[in-house]
Short mmCIF file of C-alpha atoms in Angstrom, two decimals:
data_model
loop_
_atom_site.label_atom_id
_atom_site.label_comp_id
_atom_site.label_asym_id
_atom_site.label_seq_id
_atom_site.Cartn_x
_atom_site.Cartn_y
_atom_site.Cartn_z
CA MET A 203 -26.46 -69.95 23.72
CA ASN A 204 -26.46 -68.30 20.29
CA THR A 205 -24.61 -70.68 17.98
CA SER A 206 -25.56 -69.05 14.68
CA MET A 207 -22.68 -67.83 12.54
CA GLN A 208 -22.17 -64.11 12.20
CA PRO A 209 -19.53 -64.06 9.47
CA ILE A 210 -17.14 -61.16 9.07
CA ARG A 211 -17.97 -59.38 5.84
CA LYS A 212 -15.44 -56.56 5.91
CA ILE A 213 -11.94 -56.15 7.35
CA VAL A 214 -10.28 -52.73 7.47
CA ILE A 215 -6.48 -52.51 7.64
CA VAL A 216 -5.02 -49.28 8.98
CA GLY A 217 -1.54 -48.64 7.63
CA GLY A 218 0.41 -49.96 4.68
CA GLY A 219 4.09 -50.83 4.53
CA SER A 220 5.22 -54.43 4.66
CA ALA A 221 2.89 -55.34 7.54
CA GLY A 222 -0.27 -53.87 6.04
CA TRP A 223 0.25 -55.26 2.58
CA ILE A 224 1.28 -58.71 3.84
CA ALA A 225 -2.01 -58.82 5.75
CA ALA A 226 -3.92 -57.59 2.71
CA ALA A 227 -2.22 -60.08 0.39
CA VAL A 228 -2.95 -63.01 2.71
CA LEU A 229 -6.61 -62.07 3.13
CA GLY A 230 -7.02 -61.38 -0.59
CA SER A 231 -5.65 -64.83 -1.41
CA GLN A 232 -7.76 -66.67 1.15
CA PHE A 233 -11.17 -65.13 0.48
CA SER A 234 -13.12 -64.23 -2.63
CA ARG A 235 -14.41 -60.70 -3.02
CA GLU A 236 -17.93 -62.01 -2.45
CA GLN A 237 -16.92 -63.64 0.85
CA LEU A 238 -14.94 -60.78 2.34
CA GLN A 239 -14.27 -57.14 1.58
CA VAL A 240 -10.77 -55.96 2.50
CA GLU A 241 -9.97 -52.24 2.58
CA LEU A 242 -6.55 -50.84 3.42
CA VAL A 243 -6.29 -47.24 4.56
CA GLU A 244 -2.90 -45.53 4.36
CA SER A 245 -1.60 -42.01 4.05
CA GLU A 246 1.33 -40.99 1.90
CA GLU A 247 1.81 -38.09 4.32
CA ILE A 248 2.86 -40.48 7.08
CA GLY A 249 5.03 -42.95 5.18
CA THR A 250 6.64 -46.04 6.65
CA ILE A 251 9.93 -46.84 8.39
CA GLY A 252 10.84 -49.38 5.71
CA VAL A 253 14.21 -50.64 7.00
CA GLY A 254 13.25 -54.32 7.16
CA GLU A 255 15.47 -55.48 4.31
CA SER A 256 16.52 -58.94 5.46
CA THR A 257 14.40 -62.06 5.81
CA ILE A 258 14.66 -65.66 6.96
CA PRO A 259 13.75 -68.81 4.97
CA PRO A 260 10.06 -69.03 6.01
CA PHE A 261 9.46 -65.83 4.03
CA LEU A 262 9.73 -67.89 0.84
CA GLU A 263 6.87 -70.06 2.12
CA LEU A 264 4.72 -66.92 2.24
CA LEU A 265 5.49 -66.19 -1.40
CA GLN A 266 4.62 -69.76 -2.32
CA SER A 267 1.35 -69.65 -0.40
CA LEU A 268 0.41 -66.47 -2.27
CA ASN A 269 1.25 -68.09 -5.63
CA ILE A 270 3.89 -65.43 -6.23
CA ASP A 271 6.60 -66.31 -8.72
CA GLU A 272 9.85 -66.16 -6.76
CA ARG A 273 11.99 -65.09 -9.70
CA ASP A 274 9.64 -62.23 -10.60
CA PHE A 275 9.52 -61.14 -6.96
CA ILE A 276 13.34 -61.11 -6.72
CA GLN A 277 13.65 -59.06 -9.89
CA GLN A 278 10.97 -56.54 -8.92
CA THR A 279 12.33 -56.02 -5.37
CA GLN A 280 16.02 -55.92 -6.42
CA ALA A 281 16.59 -58.79 -4.02
CA SER A 282 19.71 -60.85 -3.46
CA PHE A 283 20.13 -64.22 -1.76
CA LYS A 284 20.97 -64.78 1.88
CA LEU A 285 22.57 -67.96 3.23
CA GLY A 286 22.90 -66.72 6.81
CA ILE A 287 24.55 -64.05 8.94
CA GLU A 288 28.22 -63.35 9.61
CA PHE A 289 28.85 -62.10 13.16
CA SER A 290 32.14 -60.34 13.84
CA ASP A 291 33.62 -59.12 17.15
CA TRP A 292 30.76 -60.47 19.27
CA ARG A 293 32.53 -62.92 21.58
CA VAL A 294 35.84 -61.09 21.53
CA LYS A 295 37.28 -58.55 19.14
CA GLY A 296 38.92 -60.10 16.11
CA GLU A 297 36.76 -63.24 16.00
CA SER A 298 33.86 -64.01 13.71
CA TYR A 299 31.38 -66.82 13.26
CA PHE A 300 28.55 -67.72 10.90
CA HIS A 301 24.91 -68.58 11.56
CA PRO A 302 23.82 -70.54 8.46
CA PHE A 303 20.43 -71.53 7.13
CA GLY A 304 19.67 -75.20 6.55
CA THR A 305 20.86 -78.34 8.26
CA ILE A 306 24.30 -79.41 9.41
CA SER A 307 24.30 -83.18 9.30
CA ALA A 308 26.97 -84.50 6.88
CA GLY A 309 24.25 -86.68 5.38
CA MET A 310 23.52 -88.28 8.77
CA ASP A 311 20.76 -87.88 11.30
CA GLU A 312 21.32 -84.33 12.53
CA THR A 313 21.50 -85.23 16.22
CA VAL A 314 23.77 -88.22 15.58
CA PHE A 315 26.06 -85.99 13.52
CA TYR A 316 26.32 -83.29 16.17
CA GLN A 317 27.01 -85.76 18.97
CA SER A 318 29.58 -87.53 16.76
CA TRP A 319 31.20 -84.18 16.02
CA LEU A 320 31.39 -83.39 19.75
CA LYS A 321 33.10 -86.73 20.32
CA SER A 322 35.52 -86.15 17.47
CA ARG A 323 36.52 -82.82 19.03
CA GLN A 324 37.13 -84.53 22.37
CA LEU A 325 39.30 -87.07 20.56
CA GLY A 326 41.42 -84.22 19.21
CA ASP A 327 40.05 -83.84 15.68
CA GLY A 328 40.07 -80.28 14.39
CA TYR A 329 36.87 -80.27 12.35
CA GLU A 330 34.99 -76.97 12.73
CA LEU A 331 31.20 -77.23 12.95
CA GLN A 332 30.62 -74.86 10.03
CA ASP A 333 32.91 -76.93 7.77
CA PHE A 334 29.90 -79.26 7.49
CA SER A 335 27.33 -76.58 6.69
CA PRO A 336 26.66 -76.21 2.93
CA ALA A 337 25.34 -72.68 3.48
CA SER A 338 28.45 -71.67 5.44
CA VAL A 339 30.84 -73.13 2.88
CA MET A 340 29.01 -71.41 0.00
CA ALA A 341 28.95 -68.13 1.92
CA SER A 342 32.66 -68.28 2.73
CA GLN A 343 33.41 -68.49 -1.01
CA LYS A 344 30.61 -66.09 -2.03
CA LYS A 345 29.08 -68.82 -4.17
CA PHE A 346 25.40 -69.62 -4.64
CA MET A 347 23.06 -72.23 -6.06
CA LEU A 348 19.41 -72.92 -5.34
CA PRO A 349 19.43 -75.95 -3.01
CA GLN A 350 16.39 -77.43 -4.78
CA GLN A 351 18.47 -77.60 -7.95
CA ALA A 352 21.13 -79.71 -6.22
CA GLN A 353 19.10 -82.12 -4.10
CA GLN A 354 21.41 -85.07 -4.76
CA SER A 355 24.48 -83.15 -3.57
CA PRO A 356 25.49 -81.71 -0.17
CA ILE A 357 24.09 -78.34 -1.32
CA GLY A 358 20.61 -79.83 -0.96
CA GLU A 359 20.91 -79.40 2.84
CA ALA A 360 21.22 -75.62 2.57
CA ARG A 361 18.37 -73.13 2.79
CA TYR A 362 18.23 -69.49 1.84
CA ALA A 363 16.31 -66.28 2.37
CA LEU A 364 16.33 -62.90 0.66
CA HIS A 365 17.74 -59.42 1.10
CA LEU A 366 15.18 -57.03 -0.37
CA ASP A 367 13.99 -53.45 -0.65
CA ALA A 368 11.17 -53.02 1.89
CA LYS A 369 9.43 -50.28 -0.08
CA LEU A 370 9.51 -52.32 -3.28
CA VAL A 371 8.14 -55.31 -1.34
CA ALA A 372 5.20 -53.24 -0.11
CA ASP A 373 4.59 -51.99 -3.66
CA TYR A 374 4.72 -55.55 -5.04
CA LEU A 375 2.34 -56.93 -2.42
CA ARG A 376 0.02 -53.98 -2.97
CA ARG A 377 -0.30 -54.85 -6.65
CA HIS A 378 -0.86 -58.50 -5.77
CA ALA A 379 -3.50 -57.68 -3.16
CA GLU A 380 -5.34 -55.19 -5.38
CA ASN A 381 -5.44 -57.78 -8.17
CA ASN A 382 -7.25 -60.04 -5.67
CA GLY A 383 -9.85 -57.41 -4.86
CA VAL A 384 -8.33 -55.50 -1.94
CA LYS A 385 -9.34 -51.83 -1.97
CA ARG A 386 -6.80 -49.15 -1.09
CA THR A 387 -8.00 -45.83 0.33
CA GLU A 388 -5.68 -42.86 0.64
CA GLY A 389 -6.30 -40.95 3.83
CA ARG A 390 -5.20 -40.11 7.35
CA VAL A 391 -7.24 -41.48 10.24
CA THR A 392 -8.32 -38.65 12.55
CA ASP A 393 -10.95 -40.35 14.72
CA ILE A 394 -11.97 -43.86 15.75
CA GLN A 395 -15.44 -44.68 17.08
CA CYS A 396 -16.24 -47.69 19.25
CA ARG A 397 -19.51 -49.44 20.02
CA GLN A 398 -20.89 -49.75 23.53
CA ASP A 399 -19.37 -53.23 23.89
CA GLY A 400 -15.88 -51.80 23.27
CA PHE A 401 -15.54 -53.11 19.72
CA ILE A 402 -14.36 -50.67 17.04
CA ASP A 403 -17.18 -49.54 14.78
CA ASN A 404 -15.71 -47.12 12.24
CA LEU A 405 -12.87 -44.75 11.32
CA THR A 406 -13.07 -41.13 10.27
CA LEU A 407 -10.52 -39.79 7.79
CA ALA A 408 -9.18 -36.25 7.53
CA ASN A 409 -11.50 -35.57 4.58
CA GLY A 410 -14.54 -36.54 6.69
CA GLU A 411 -15.10 -39.95 5.11
CA GLN A 412 -16.24 -42.70 7.47
CA ILE A 413 -15.10 -46.30 6.97
CA HIS A 414 -17.02 -49.07 8.71
CA GLY A 415 -15.78 -52.60 9.30
CA ASP A 416 -16.55 -55.80 11.17
CA PHE A 417 -12.89 -56.35 12.04
CA PHE A 418 -9.83 -54.09 12.04
CA ILE A 419 -6.10 -54.76 11.67
CA ASP A 420 -3.73 -52.18 13.14
CA CYS A 421 -0.59 -51.77 11.02
CA SER A 422 -0.03 -48.14 12.04
CA GLY A 423 3.48 -48.78 13.36
CA PHE A 424 4.70 -47.45 16.68
CA ARG A 425 1.71 -45.05 16.76
CA ALA A 426 -0.57 -48.05 17.42
CA LEU A 427 -3.67 -45.98 16.65
CA LEU A 428 -6.21 -48.75 17.23
CA ILE A 429 -4.69 -51.31 19.58
CA GLU A 430 -3.23 -48.83 22.06
CA LYS A 431 -4.64 -45.35 21.60
CA THR A 432 -8.19 -46.60 21.10
CA LEU A 433 -8.38 -49.94 22.93
CA GLY A 434 -5.75 -49.16 25.58
CA THR A 435 -3.72 -52.36 25.46
CA ASP A 436 -0.52 -52.41 27.50
CA TYR A 437 3.00 -52.79 26.13
CA SER A 438 5.47 -55.02 27.95
CA ASP A 439 8.80 -53.23 27.85
CA TRP A 440 11.78 -55.58 27.39
CA SER A 441 14.51 -52.93 27.52
CA HIS A 442 15.86 -54.55 30.71
CA TYR A 443 16.75 -57.52 28.49
CA LEU A 444 17.56 -55.66 25.27
CA PRO A 445 18.79 -52.11 25.97
CA CYS A 446 19.37 -51.04 22.35
CA ASP A 447 16.69 -48.45 21.60
CA ARG A 448 17.81 -46.56 18.50
CA ALA A 449 19.14 -47.16 15.01
CA VAL A 450 20.75 -44.84 12.49
CA THR A 451 20.51 -45.96 8.86
CA ILE A 452 21.90 -45.04 5.46
CA GLN A 453 21.88 -46.54 1.97
CA THR A 454 25.04 -46.72 -0.14
CA GLU A 455 26.02 -47.83 -3.60
CA SER A 456 26.76 -51.52 -3.87
CA THR A 457 30.47 -52.39 -3.72
CA ASP A 458 30.15 -56.11 -2.98
CA THR A 459 27.27 -58.59 -2.99
CA PRO A 460 28.05 -61.49 -0.65
CA PRO A 461 25.19 -63.97 -0.11
CA TYR A 462 24.84 -63.13 3.58
CA THR A 463 24.12 -60.35 6.04
CA ARG A 464 26.97 -58.87 8.05
CA ALA A 465 26.44 -58.01 11.73
CA GLY A 466 29.49 -56.40 13.28
CA ALA A 467 29.59 -55.68 17.00
CA LYS A 468 30.51 -52.10 17.92
CA ASP A 469 31.17 -50.23 21.16
CA ALA A 470 27.49 -49.66 22.02
CA GLY A 471 25.63 -52.08 19.77
CA TRP A 472 26.08 -53.57 16.34
CA MET A 473 26.11 -52.56 12.69
CA TRP A 474 24.38 -54.32 9.81
CA ARG A 475 25.30 -54.47 6.15
CA ILE A 476 22.67 -55.87 3.79
CA PRO A 477 23.66 -56.19 0.12
CA LEU A 478 20.91 -55.81 -2.48
CA GLN A 479 21.41 -55.97 -6.23
CA ARG A 480 21.75 -52.22 -6.73
CA ARG A 481 22.58 -50.86 -3.30
CA THR A 482 23.55 -51.76 0.24
CA GLY A 483 21.51 -51.11 3.36
CA ASN A 484 23.54 -50.09 6.41
CA GLY A 485 22.53 -49.41 9.98
CA TYR A 486 23.88 -49.09 13.50
CA VAL A 487 21.65 -50.39 16.31
CA TYR A 488 22.73 -48.91 19.63
CA ALA A 489 21.76 -48.19 23.23
CA SER A 490 21.28 -44.47 23.82
CA LYS A 491 22.38 -44.72 27.45
CA PHE A 492 25.81 -45.81 26.20
CA CYS A 493 26.06 -43.78 22.99
CA SER A 494 24.83 -40.42 21.67
CA ASP A 495 23.22 -40.00 18.27
CA ASP A 496 26.28 -38.09 17.05
CA GLU A 497 28.63 -40.86 18.19
CA ALA A 498 26.41 -43.46 16.53
CA LEU A 499 26.37 -41.51 13.27
CA GLN A 500 30.16 -41.23 13.29
CA THR A 501 30.46 -44.99 13.87
CA LEU A 502 28.05 -45.74 11.04
CA LEU A 503 29.71 -43.42 8.53
CA ALA A 504 33.15 -44.79 9.40
CA GLY A 505 31.93 -48.32 8.68
CA VAL A 506 30.08 -47.95 5.38
CA GLU A 507 31.49 -48.42 1.90
CA GLY A 508 30.40 -46.83 -1.35
CA LYS A 509 28.76 -43.55 -2.30
CA HIS A 510 25.96 -42.38 0.01
CA LEU A 511 22.54 -42.61 -1.65
CA THR A 512 20.44 -41.26 1.24
CA GLU A 513 20.85 -38.99 4.21
CA PRO A 514 21.33 -40.74 7.58
CA HIS A 515 18.07 -41.36 9.42
CA VAL A 516 17.72 -41.95 13.19
CA ILE A 517 14.93 -44.32 14.27
CA PRO A 518 14.01 -44.59 17.97
CA PHE A 519 12.31 -47.79 19.12
CA ARG A 520 11.25 -49.62 22.25
CA THR A 521 11.79 -53.34 22.46
CA GLY A 522 8.81 -55.26 23.79
CA VAL A 523 5.47 -56.83 22.96
CA ARG A 524 1.76 -56.42 23.55
CA ARG A 525 0.43 -59.27 25.61
CA GLU A 526 -2.89 -58.61 23.88
CA GLY A 527 -1.92 -58.29 20.25
CA TRP A 528 -5.54 -59.09 19.53
CA LYS A 529 -8.23 -57.34 21.56
CA ALA A 530 -11.95 -57.15 20.81
CA ASN A 531 -12.26 -56.90 17.01
CA CYS A 532 -8.76 -55.54 16.46
CA LEU A 533 -5.57 -57.38 15.55
CA SER A 534 -2.20 -55.61 15.68
CA LEU A 535 0.68 -56.52 13.39
CA GLY A 536 4.22 -55.31 12.88
CA LEU A 537 5.47 -52.43 15.01
CA ALA A 538 1.99 -51.88 16.44
CA SER A 539 2.21 -55.36 17.98
CA GLY A 540 5.79 -55.39 19.22
CA PHE A 541 9.40 -54.97 18.25
CA ILE A 542 12.57 -56.97 18.73
CA GLU A 543 15.76 -55.53 17.35
CA PRO A 544 16.57 -56.82 13.84
CA LEU A 545 19.61 -58.94 14.71
CA GLU A 546 18.11 -62.14 13.27
CA SER A 547 15.82 -60.49 10.69
CA THR A 548 12.58 -61.58 12.34
CA ALA A 549 10.37 -58.49 11.91
CA ILE A 550 8.67 -59.57 8.68
CA HIS A 551 8.49 -63.14 9.98
CA LEU A 552 6.49 -62.01 13.02
CA VAL A 553 3.99 -60.26 10.74
CA VAL A 554 3.57 -63.47 8.77
CA ARG A 555 3.26 -65.52 11.97
CA GLY A 556 0.61 -63.11 13.17
CA MET A 557 -1.43 -63.75 10.05
CA VAL A 558 -0.86 -67.52 10.27
CA HIS A 559 -2.14 -67.63 13.85
CA PHE A 560 -5.01 -65.30 12.95
CA MET A 561 -6.12 -67.49 10.06
CA ARG A 562 -5.97 -70.55 12.31
CA ASN A 563 -8.26 -68.75 14.75
CA PHE A 564 -10.32 -66.79 12.25
CA PRO A 565 -13.38 -65.51 14.11
CA ASP A 566 -16.87 -64.42 13.31
CA ARG A 567 -18.03 -60.94 14.28
CA ARG A 568 -18.30 -61.89 17.96
CA CYS A 569 -14.56 -62.65 18.23
CA ASP A 570 -14.96 -65.43 20.80
CA ALA A 571 -12.67 -64.96 23.78
CA ALA A 572 -11.21 -68.47 23.47
CA LEU A 573 -9.88 -67.68 19.99
CA VAL A 574 -8.42 -64.37 21.15
CA ARG A 575 -6.70 -66.00 24.14
CA GLU A 576 -5.16 -68.73 22.00
CA TYR A 577 -3.87 -66.22 19.46
CA ASN A 578 -2.30 -64.04 22.14
CA ARG A 579 -0.77 -67.06 23.86
CA ARG A 580 0.88 -68.35 20.68
CA MET A 581 2.16 -64.96 19.55
CA LEU A 582 3.64 -64.27 22.97
CA MET A 583 5.46 -67.61 22.74
CA ASP A 584 6.90 -66.60 19.36
CA TYR A 585 8.04 -63.21 20.64
CA GLU A 586 9.61 -64.71 23.76
CA GLU A 587 11.45 -67.37 21.76
CA ILE A 588 12.95 -64.73 19.47
CA ARG A 589 13.75 -62.47 22.43
CA ASP A 590 15.68 -65.26 24.13
CA PHE A 591 17.56 -66.15 20.96
CA ILE A 592 18.60 -62.52 20.45
CA VAL A 593 19.65 -62.03 24.08
CA MET A 594 21.78 -65.17 23.81
CA HIS A 595 23.91 -63.51 21.11
CA TYR A 596 24.87 -60.81 23.59
CA CYS A 597 24.99 -62.40 27.00
CA LEU A 598 27.60 -65.04 26.14
CA THR A 599 30.12 -62.33 25.26
CA ARG A 600 33.53 -62.13 26.84
CA ARG A 601 34.00 -58.51 25.81
CA ASP A 602 34.60 -56.04 28.62
CA ASP A 603 36.17 -53.19 26.65
CA THR A 604 33.18 -50.80 26.84
CA PRO A 605 30.40 -50.09 29.38
CA PHE A 606 27.85 -51.58 26.95
CA TRP A 607 29.56 -54.97 26.79
CA ARG A 608 30.28 -54.99 30.53
CA TRP A 609 26.54 -54.45 31.07
CA TRP A 610 25.84 -57.67 29.22
CA GLN A 611 28.18 -59.68 31.42
CA GLN A 612 26.17 -58.82 34.53
CA MET A 613 22.62 -58.63 33.12
CA GLU A 614 19.91 -60.94 34.49
CA ARG A 615 18.92 -63.33 31.75
CA PRO A 616 15.30 -64.36 31.16
CA GLN A 617 14.64 -67.54 33.12
CA SER A 618 13.45 -69.30 29.98
CA LEU A 619 16.75 -68.51 28.24
CA GLN A 620 18.84 -69.64 31.21
CA GLU A 621 16.98 -72.95 31.37
CA THR A 622 17.56 -73.49 27.64
CA LEU A 623 21.28 -72.70 27.93
CA ASP A 624 21.63 -75.00 30.97
CA TYR A 625 20.01 -77.85 29.05
CA PHE A 626 22.10 -77.16 25.95
CA ALA A 627 25.34 -77.10 27.94
CA VAL A 628 24.62 -80.62 29.16
CA LYS A 629 22.95 -82.22 26.16
CA GLY A 630 23.58 -80.13 23.06
CA GLU A 631 19.86 -80.11 22.34
CA LEU A 632 16.90 -77.86 23.09
CA PRO A 633 14.02 -78.52 25.48
CA GLU A 634 10.99 -79.58 23.49
CA THR A 635 8.73 -76.69 22.50
CA MET A 636 5.83 -76.17 20.12
CA ASP A 637 6.71 -75.20 16.56
CA PRO A 638 9.99 -73.34 17.26
CA LEU A 639 11.40 -70.87 14.75
CA PHE A 640 15.04 -71.46 15.68
CA ALA A 641 15.85 -75.16 15.60
CA ALA A 642 18.74 -76.82 17.42
CA VAL A 643 21.08 -76.21 14.47
CA SER A 644 20.71 -72.44 14.93
CA TRP A 645 21.41 -72.60 18.65
CA ARG A 646 24.41 -74.86 18.02
CA SER A 647 25.87 -72.44 15.48
CA VAL A 648 25.50 -69.34 17.64
CA CYS A 649 26.52 -71.07 20.88
CA GLU A 650 29.61 -72.52 19.19
CA GLY A 651 30.44 -69.10 17.78
CA MET A 652 30.04 -67.53 21.22
CA GLY A 653 32.12 -70.19 22.97
CA LEU A 654 29.40 -72.32 24.60
CA ARG A 655 29.98 -75.96 23.69
CA PRO A 656 28.23 -78.86 25.47
CA GLN A 657 30.32 -80.34 28.26
CA LYS A 658 30.11 -83.87 26.90
CA TYR A 659 28.71 -85.94 24.08
CA SER A 660 25.91 -88.49 24.33
CA ALA A 661 27.02 -91.91 25.53
CA LEU A 662 24.85 -93.41 22.78
CA ILE A 663 27.48 -92.31 20.26
CA ASP A 664 30.06 -94.70 21.71
CA LYS A 665 28.51 -97.53 19.72
CA PHE A 666 29.95 -95.94 16.55
CA ASP A 667 33.55 -96.64 15.59
CA PRO A 668 35.48 -93.31 15.67
CA ALA A 669 37.58 -94.39 12.69
CA VAL A 670 34.48 -95.03 10.60
CA THR A 671 33.03 -91.67 11.65
CA ARG A 672 36.27 -89.88 10.80
CA ALA A 673 36.38 -91.50 7.36
CA HIS A 674 32.77 -90.45 6.71
CA PHE A 675 33.54 -86.88 7.78
CA GLU A 676 36.54 -86.73 5.44
CA ARG A 677 34.50 -87.98 2.48
CA TYR A 678 31.74 -85.47 3.16
CA LEU A 679 34.12 -82.53 3.52
CA LYS A 680 35.83 -83.45 0.27
CA ALA A 681 32.47 -83.77 -1.50
CA ILE A 682 31.06 -80.47 -0.26
CA ASN A 683 34.18 -78.52 -1.19
CA GLU A 684 34.36 -80.06 -4.64
CA VAL A 685 30.73 -79.14 -5.30
CA VAL A 686 31.01 -75.57 -3.98
CA GLN A 687 34.15 -74.81 -5.98
CA LYS A 688 32.21 -75.48 -9.19
CA LEU A 689 29.29 -73.20 -8.30
CA PRO A 690 28.83 -69.73 -9.79
CA GLY A 691 29.53 -66.67 -7.71
CA HIS A 692 26.55 -65.06 -6.03
CA ALA A 693 26.58 -61.99 -8.27
CA GLU A 694 27.04 -64.18 -11.35
CA PHE A 695 24.08 -66.38 -10.36
CA ILE A 696 21.83 -63.34 -9.93
CA GLN A 697 22.88 -61.76 -13.21
CA LYS A 698 22.20 -64.96 -15.11
CA ASN A 699 18.94 -65.98 -13.44
CA CYS A 700 17.13 -63.04 -11.83
CA PRO A 701 18.66 -59.59 -12.47
CA HIS A 702 16.66 -56.63 -11.20
CA SER A 703 13.88 -55.33 -13.38
CA GLN A 704 14.74 -52.14 -15.24
CA GLU A 705 11.34 -50.82 -14.16
CA THR A 706 12.53 -50.70 -10.53
CA ALA A 707 16.01 -49.35 -11.27
#
């Protein structure tokens, strides 16, 4: 057995956008220029989709790991803060609920709190679950404060993410990566050559230039130039679970800047509204078998506010995942690896997770099969977890007013999702899994909003005096409301602390 190291000396990334430049930034921060050459090839002719404008809290951990100053990043990307997502008309028309970031615990152990809250509801108390969420209370009043600046108050239990401009993010990360030695090459890939063992050897650009590498990262979007067209990996289609396959988007002038994303259910899908500092991103995600492009466009235009800044743009997509996101000496990220509709803003997160798992299993030039298998296993788990969480938003609906919503009432749920919902309905907890993205608090918020509440509370809670619990709840609710009332408005906080840079205006 040959046990000598054959270190990777050069990685070539095909495609820019958020995915390509996240990969480049991570590699540039982890390796010196002497250890590893990183070259990113992209073509301005092709461009990127660039609609990923909403993130989740782990994105801030990426910035921290890259030693990026958060305030500077927010200013340069015209970002705003996000405390969660408001869902309207999902369970039935006229109802809304909120999925917040952070914990909901009233200063108690989170599980003890939730079980105590379930008992209080059975005893006739009218406390709503989100009354105890700092992020939800701030969002309802359009207030904001950095949780880390209020650790000794209820606000310390909140978390936040960012709304941002995807193109400005790619530009920012490009500058960061190039400062760390990443080379950018402008060009369109016209040919890809493989070695006899099936590994990719080099790329040929339209100008005839050849680019060699030891390892390649495919960030070419839905085209999947390397992972599919060259290496022939299969794509598992999940449209039988998630039938939405198109989105129409438009940008408008900013009329309001709430610290949350809006997701409003429509006749054949749902519509997002993402407020940035200077504009608002809008889109309608829909299923083409229930809605034409013209109908979708009319729905979108009827639902937007403010002056139109761009022309509407229709984006077709296919929900699913590659079971081999890594094959031979090629890793796929972003749309080349898979796509799950953006209901919970997980697209950028999956790119970051791909790089996290890749760095944990960083290979030498041989790309040992055991490392590849482990990477593919873990990424598939991440995709399936997110798929189940998204499907859950739909399948608990009671709407039957359109063919789209009636479809959801009779669809066959993934077995893994059904088992999770069965367990939750009995216990109010999740089955134990490895490193989940969506913790129990997220499932509780969405399930409560969609009308699925556990049938009973844990008998272990009976050792607590209900009167003492009620008194604690009352004190906490008073405290959280007193704190939130004194906070600045979201727009006021941004203007004072991190207004957009004039250079990006």
